[in-house]
Coordinates of C-alpha atoms in Angstrom, one line a residue:
X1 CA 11.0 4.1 10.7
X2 CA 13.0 3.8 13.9
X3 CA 12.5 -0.1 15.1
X4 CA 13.6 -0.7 18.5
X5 CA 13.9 -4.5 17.8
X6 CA 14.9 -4.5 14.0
X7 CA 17.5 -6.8 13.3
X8 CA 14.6 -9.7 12.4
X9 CA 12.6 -7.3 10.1
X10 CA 14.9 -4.4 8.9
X11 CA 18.6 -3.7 8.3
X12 CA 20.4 -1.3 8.7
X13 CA 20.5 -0.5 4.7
X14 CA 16.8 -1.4 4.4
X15 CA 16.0 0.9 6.7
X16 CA 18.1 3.6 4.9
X17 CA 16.2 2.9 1.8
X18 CA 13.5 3.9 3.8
X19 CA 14.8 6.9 5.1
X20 CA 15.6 8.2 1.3
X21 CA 12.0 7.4 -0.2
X22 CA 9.9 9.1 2.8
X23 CA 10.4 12.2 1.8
X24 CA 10.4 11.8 -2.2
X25 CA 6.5 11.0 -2.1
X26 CA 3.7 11.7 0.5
X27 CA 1.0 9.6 0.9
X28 CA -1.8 11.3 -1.7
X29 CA -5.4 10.0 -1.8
X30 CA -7.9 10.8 -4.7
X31 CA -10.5 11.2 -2.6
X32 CA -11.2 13.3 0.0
X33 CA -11.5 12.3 3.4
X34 CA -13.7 12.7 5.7
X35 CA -12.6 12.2 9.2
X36 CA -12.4 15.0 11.6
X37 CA -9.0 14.9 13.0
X38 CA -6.1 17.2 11.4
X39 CA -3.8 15.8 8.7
X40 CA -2.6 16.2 5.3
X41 CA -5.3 15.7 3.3
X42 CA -8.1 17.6 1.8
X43 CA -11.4 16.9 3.2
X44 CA -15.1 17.3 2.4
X45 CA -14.9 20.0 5.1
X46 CA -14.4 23.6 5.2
X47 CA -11.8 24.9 7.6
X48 CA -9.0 26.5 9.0
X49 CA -5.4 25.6 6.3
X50 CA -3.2 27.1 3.9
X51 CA -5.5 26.1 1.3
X52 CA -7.5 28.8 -0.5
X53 CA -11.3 27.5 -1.6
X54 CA -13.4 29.8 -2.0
X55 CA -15.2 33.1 -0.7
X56 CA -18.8 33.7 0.9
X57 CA -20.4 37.0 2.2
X58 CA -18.9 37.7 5.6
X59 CA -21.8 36.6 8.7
X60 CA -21.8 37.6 12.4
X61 CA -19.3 35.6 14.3
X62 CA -17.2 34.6 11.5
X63 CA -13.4 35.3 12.8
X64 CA -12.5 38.5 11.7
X65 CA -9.1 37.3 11.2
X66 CA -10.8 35.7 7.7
X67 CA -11.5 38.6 6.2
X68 CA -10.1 39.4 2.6
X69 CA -9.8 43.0 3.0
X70 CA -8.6 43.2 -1.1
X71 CA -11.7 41.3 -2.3
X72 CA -14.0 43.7 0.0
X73 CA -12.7 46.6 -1.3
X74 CA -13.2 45.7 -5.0
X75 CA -17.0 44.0 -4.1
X76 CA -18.0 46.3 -1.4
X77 CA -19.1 44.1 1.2
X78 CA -17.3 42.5 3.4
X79 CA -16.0 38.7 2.2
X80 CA -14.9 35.7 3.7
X81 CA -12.2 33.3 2.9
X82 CA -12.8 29.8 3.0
X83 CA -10.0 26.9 3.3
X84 CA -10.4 23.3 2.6
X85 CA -9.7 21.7 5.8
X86 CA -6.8 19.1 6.4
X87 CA -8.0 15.8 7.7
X88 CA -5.9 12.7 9.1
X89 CA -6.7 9.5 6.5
X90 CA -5.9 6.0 7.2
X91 CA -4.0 3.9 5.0
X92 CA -5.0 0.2 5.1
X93 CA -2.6 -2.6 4.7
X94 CA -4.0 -5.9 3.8
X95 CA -1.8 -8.9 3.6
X96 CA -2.5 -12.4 2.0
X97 CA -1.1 -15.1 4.1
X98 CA -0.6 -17.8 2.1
X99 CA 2.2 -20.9 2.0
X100 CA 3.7 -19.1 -1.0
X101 CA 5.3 -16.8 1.6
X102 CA 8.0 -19.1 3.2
X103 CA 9.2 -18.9 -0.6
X104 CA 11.9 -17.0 -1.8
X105 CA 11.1 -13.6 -4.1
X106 CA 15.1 -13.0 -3.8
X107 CA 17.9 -15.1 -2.9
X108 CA 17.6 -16.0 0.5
X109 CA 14.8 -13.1 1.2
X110 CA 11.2 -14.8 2.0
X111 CA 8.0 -13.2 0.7
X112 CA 7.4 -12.4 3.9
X113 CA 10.4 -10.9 4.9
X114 CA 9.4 -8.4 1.8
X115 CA 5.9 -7.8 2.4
X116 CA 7.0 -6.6 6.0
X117 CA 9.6 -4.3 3.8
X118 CA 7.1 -3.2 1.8
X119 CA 4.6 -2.2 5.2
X120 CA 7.2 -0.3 6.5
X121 CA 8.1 1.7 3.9
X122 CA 4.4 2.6 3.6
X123 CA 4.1 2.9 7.5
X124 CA 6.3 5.3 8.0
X125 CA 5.1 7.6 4.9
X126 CA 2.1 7.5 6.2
X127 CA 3.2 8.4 9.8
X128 CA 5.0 11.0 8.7
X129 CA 2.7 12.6 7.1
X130 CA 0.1 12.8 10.0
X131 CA -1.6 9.6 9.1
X132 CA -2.9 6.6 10.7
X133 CA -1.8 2.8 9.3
X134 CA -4.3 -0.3 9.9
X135 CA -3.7 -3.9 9.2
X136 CA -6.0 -7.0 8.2
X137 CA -3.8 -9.9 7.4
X138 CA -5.7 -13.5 6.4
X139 CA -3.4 -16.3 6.8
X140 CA -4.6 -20.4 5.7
X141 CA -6.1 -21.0 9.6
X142 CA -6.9 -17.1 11.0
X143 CA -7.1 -13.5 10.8
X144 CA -6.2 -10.7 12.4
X145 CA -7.0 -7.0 12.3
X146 CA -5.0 -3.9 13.6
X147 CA -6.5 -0.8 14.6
X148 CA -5.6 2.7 13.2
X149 CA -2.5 3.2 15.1
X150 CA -0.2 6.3 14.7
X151 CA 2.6 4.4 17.2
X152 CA 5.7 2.9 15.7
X153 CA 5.8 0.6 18.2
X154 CA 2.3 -0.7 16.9
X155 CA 3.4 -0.6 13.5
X156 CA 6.3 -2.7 14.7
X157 CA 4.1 -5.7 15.9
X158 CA 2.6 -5.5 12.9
X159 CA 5.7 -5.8 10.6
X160 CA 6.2 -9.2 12.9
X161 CA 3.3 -10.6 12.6
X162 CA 4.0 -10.5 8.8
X163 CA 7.4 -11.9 9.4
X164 CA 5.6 -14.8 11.1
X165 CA 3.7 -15.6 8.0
X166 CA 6.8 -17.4 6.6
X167 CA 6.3 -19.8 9.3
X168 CA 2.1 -20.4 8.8
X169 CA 1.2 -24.2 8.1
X170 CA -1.9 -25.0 6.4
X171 CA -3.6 -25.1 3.5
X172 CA -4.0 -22.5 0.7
X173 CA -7.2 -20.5 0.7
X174 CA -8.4 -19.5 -2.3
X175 CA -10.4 -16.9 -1.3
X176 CA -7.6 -15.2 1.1
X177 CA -7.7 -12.1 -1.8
X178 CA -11.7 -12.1 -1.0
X179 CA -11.5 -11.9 2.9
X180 CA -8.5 -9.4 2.8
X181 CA -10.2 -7.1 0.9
X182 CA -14.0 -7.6 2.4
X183 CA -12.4 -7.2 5.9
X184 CA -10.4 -4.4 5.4
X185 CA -13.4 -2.2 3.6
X186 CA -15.6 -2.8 5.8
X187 CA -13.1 -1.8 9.1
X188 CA -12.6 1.5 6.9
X189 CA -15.7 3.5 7.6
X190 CA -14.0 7.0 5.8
X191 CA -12.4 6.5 2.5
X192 CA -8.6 6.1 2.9
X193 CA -5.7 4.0 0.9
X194 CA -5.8 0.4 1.3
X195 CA -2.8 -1.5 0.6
X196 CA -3.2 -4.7 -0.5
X197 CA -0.2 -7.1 -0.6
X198 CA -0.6 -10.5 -2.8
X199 CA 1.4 -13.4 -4.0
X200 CA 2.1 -13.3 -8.0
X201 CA -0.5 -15.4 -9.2
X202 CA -3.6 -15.8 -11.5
X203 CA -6.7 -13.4 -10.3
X204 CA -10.0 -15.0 -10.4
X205 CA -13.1 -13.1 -11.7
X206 CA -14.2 -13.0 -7.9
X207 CA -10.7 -11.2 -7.2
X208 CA -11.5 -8.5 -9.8
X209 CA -14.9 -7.8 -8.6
X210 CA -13.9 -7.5 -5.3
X211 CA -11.0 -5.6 -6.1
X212 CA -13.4 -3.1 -8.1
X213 CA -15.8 -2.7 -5.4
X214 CA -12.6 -1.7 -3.2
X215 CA -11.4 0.8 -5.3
X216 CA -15.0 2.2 -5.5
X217 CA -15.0 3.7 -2.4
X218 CA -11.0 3.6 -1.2
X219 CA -7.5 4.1 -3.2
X220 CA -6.3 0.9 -3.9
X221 CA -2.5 0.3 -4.9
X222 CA -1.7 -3.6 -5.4
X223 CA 1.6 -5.2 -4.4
X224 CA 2.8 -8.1 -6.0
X225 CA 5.4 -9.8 -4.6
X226 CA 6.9 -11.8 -7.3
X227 CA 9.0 -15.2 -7.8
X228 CA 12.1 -15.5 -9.2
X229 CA 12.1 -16.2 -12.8
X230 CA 13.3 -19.9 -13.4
X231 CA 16.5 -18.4 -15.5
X232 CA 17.9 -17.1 -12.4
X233 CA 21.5 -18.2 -12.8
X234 CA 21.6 -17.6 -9.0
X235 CA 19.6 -20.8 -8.7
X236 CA 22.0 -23.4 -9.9
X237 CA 23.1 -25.7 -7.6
X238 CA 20.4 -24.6 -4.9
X239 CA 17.3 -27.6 -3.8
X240 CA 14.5 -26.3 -4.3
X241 CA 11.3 -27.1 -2.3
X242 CA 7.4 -26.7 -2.5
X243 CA 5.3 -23.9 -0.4
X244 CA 4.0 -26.8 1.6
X245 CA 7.8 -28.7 2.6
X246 CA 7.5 -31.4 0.0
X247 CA 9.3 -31.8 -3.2
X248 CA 9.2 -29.3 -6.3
X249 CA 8.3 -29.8 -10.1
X250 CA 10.8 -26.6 -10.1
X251 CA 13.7 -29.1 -9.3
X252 CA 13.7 -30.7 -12.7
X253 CA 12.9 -27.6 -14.5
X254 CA 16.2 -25.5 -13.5
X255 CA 17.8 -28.6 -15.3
X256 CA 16.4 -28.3 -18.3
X257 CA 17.5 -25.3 -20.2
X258 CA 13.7 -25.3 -22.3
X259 CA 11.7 -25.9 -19.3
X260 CA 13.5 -23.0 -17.2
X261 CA 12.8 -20.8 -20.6
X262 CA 9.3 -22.0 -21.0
X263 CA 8.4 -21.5 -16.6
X264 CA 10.2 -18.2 -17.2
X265 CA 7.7 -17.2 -20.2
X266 CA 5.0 -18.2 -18.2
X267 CA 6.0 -16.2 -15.0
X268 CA 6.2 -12.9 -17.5
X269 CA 2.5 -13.7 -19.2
X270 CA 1.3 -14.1 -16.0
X271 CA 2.9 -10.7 -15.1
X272 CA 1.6 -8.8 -17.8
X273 CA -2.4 -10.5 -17.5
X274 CA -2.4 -9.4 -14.2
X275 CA -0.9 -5.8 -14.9
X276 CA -3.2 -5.4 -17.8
X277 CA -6.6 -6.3 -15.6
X278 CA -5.5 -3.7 -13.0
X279 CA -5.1 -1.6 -15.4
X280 CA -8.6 -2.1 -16.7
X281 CA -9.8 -1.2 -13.5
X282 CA -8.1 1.5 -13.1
X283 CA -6.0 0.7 -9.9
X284 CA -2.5 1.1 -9.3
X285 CA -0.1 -1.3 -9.1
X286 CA 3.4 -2.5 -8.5
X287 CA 5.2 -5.7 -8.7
X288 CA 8.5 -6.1 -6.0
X289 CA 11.0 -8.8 -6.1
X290 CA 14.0 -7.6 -4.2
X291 CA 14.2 -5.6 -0.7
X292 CA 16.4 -2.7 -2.8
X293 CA 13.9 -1.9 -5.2
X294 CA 11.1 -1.8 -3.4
X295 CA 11.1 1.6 -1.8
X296 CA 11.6 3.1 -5.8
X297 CA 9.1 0.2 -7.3
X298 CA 6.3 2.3 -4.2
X299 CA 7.6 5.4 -4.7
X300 CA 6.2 5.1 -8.7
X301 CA 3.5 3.6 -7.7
X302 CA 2.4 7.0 -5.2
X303 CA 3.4 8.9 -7.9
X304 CA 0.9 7.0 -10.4
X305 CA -1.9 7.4 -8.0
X306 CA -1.2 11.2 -7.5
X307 CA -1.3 11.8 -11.2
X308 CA -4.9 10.2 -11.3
X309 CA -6.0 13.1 -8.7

């Protein structure tokens, strides 16, 4: 993606990482979609592409251009051939804003600064590929929605507002998953891909269900942006702080060798409870800790969701 203003959201090697992941992996939906714009994707619709569907008995004003003169001739009649139309489909980016995002997922890199990594890269797949990128993003004290935008400049104020997440007071909301979700399926009137970007903790029943009546109607890949495991060596020496300014249990625990080993189990069951219920439900997921593995960790994820096609 080409940022005018980038030095505050993207490097120079971030945005290369981009550059070598965009073309590795288009933007694939399961479902087709329905809009009538031109794209890459199949659509319910029959039309004009390089994509053979089927053939019908020819009808006045039909194109004559359409014609399968080799089919005719074995049939005897004159025969049409149909294309499945290309439409334009929208992917959906929904980001939880909560105070976990001023923390660090990597050594001096902020959740937030990664979840506007992690945008991007899908931005500009999707851009590239003819499509259209939305945003609802729920912090502790608002919301904001983006319109279907195929501008990078648009895309671009999005990736700040993101960035400005890392500086969003006020108090967790627990339902944050809830309204993301709710708010971005019901902006999406055509099924499309909705991205939805989370902090690594513990779902709740109510996050499941609303997570499965996403992925009913919409492609749904989770994000996690994970914490750094308490074994971090890169930690020593560093203070550690709460989400919320204060002081952090975490402090004492990097000084004790069987705490940091016991937080760092923890961190990896949680990991693997959460993988296993998306898993359950059939949606694809990724988990991203550091800005240089996250265009590979999304590029395996795409690749997941085109194999379920």
């Amino acid at each position: 993606m080409t940022v005018t203003s980038s030095a505050s959201v993207l490097n120079t090697r971030e945005r290369a990482l981009i550059q070598a992941v965009r073309s590795r992996v288009p933007l694939v939906l399961r479902r087709r979609v329905e809009s009538l714009l031109d794209g890459d994707h199949d659509s319910v619709h029959v039309g004009r592409s390089l994509d053979f569907n089927d053939l019908r008995a020819y009808a006045p004003g039909d194109d004559v251009k359409d014609v399968d003169w080799k089919a005719t001739a074995r049939r005897g009649e004159l025969l049409i051939r149909r294309h499945v139309a290309q439409r334009q489909a929208t992917l959906m980016v929904g980001v939880c804003g909560t105070p976990a995002m001023r923390g660090w997922c990597d050594m001096n890199v902020t959740k937030a600064h990664l979840a506007a990594v992690v945008t991007a890269i899908m931005a500009q797949i999707a851009v590239d590929h003819g499509d259209r990128v939305a945003m609802v993003c729920a912090g502790p004290s608002e919301r904001s929605s983006w319109r279907p935008t195929a501008q990078l400049p648009q895309v671009e104020r999005m990736l700040h507002e993101i960035i400005n997440l890392g500086d969003a007071k006020g108090s967790p909301d627990p339902h944050v998953l809830e309204t993301v979700l709710a708010t971005a399926t019901n902006a999406m009137r055509r099924p499309g891909l909705l991205l939805l970007i989370r902090d690594d903790d513990e779902f709740t029943s109510a996050q499941a269900n609303a997570l499965s009546r996403a992925s009913v109607r919409h492609d749904v890949i989770v994000v996690t942006l994970t914490d750094m495991l308490a074994t971090d060596p890169r930690l020593a020496g560093h203070t550690i702080t709460a989400a919320d300014g204060g002081r952090s249990v975490m402090q004492e625990v990097l000084g004790d060798r069987q705490l940091r080993e016991a937080a760092a189990f923890a961190q990896i069951d949680l990991a693997r409870r959460a993988d296993s219920m998306l898993d359950d439900l059939g949606i694809t997921h990724a988990r991203v800790h550091a800005v240089a593995e996250a265009p590979e960790n999304l590029a395996l994820a795409l690749s997941r969701s085109r194999r379920r096609s």
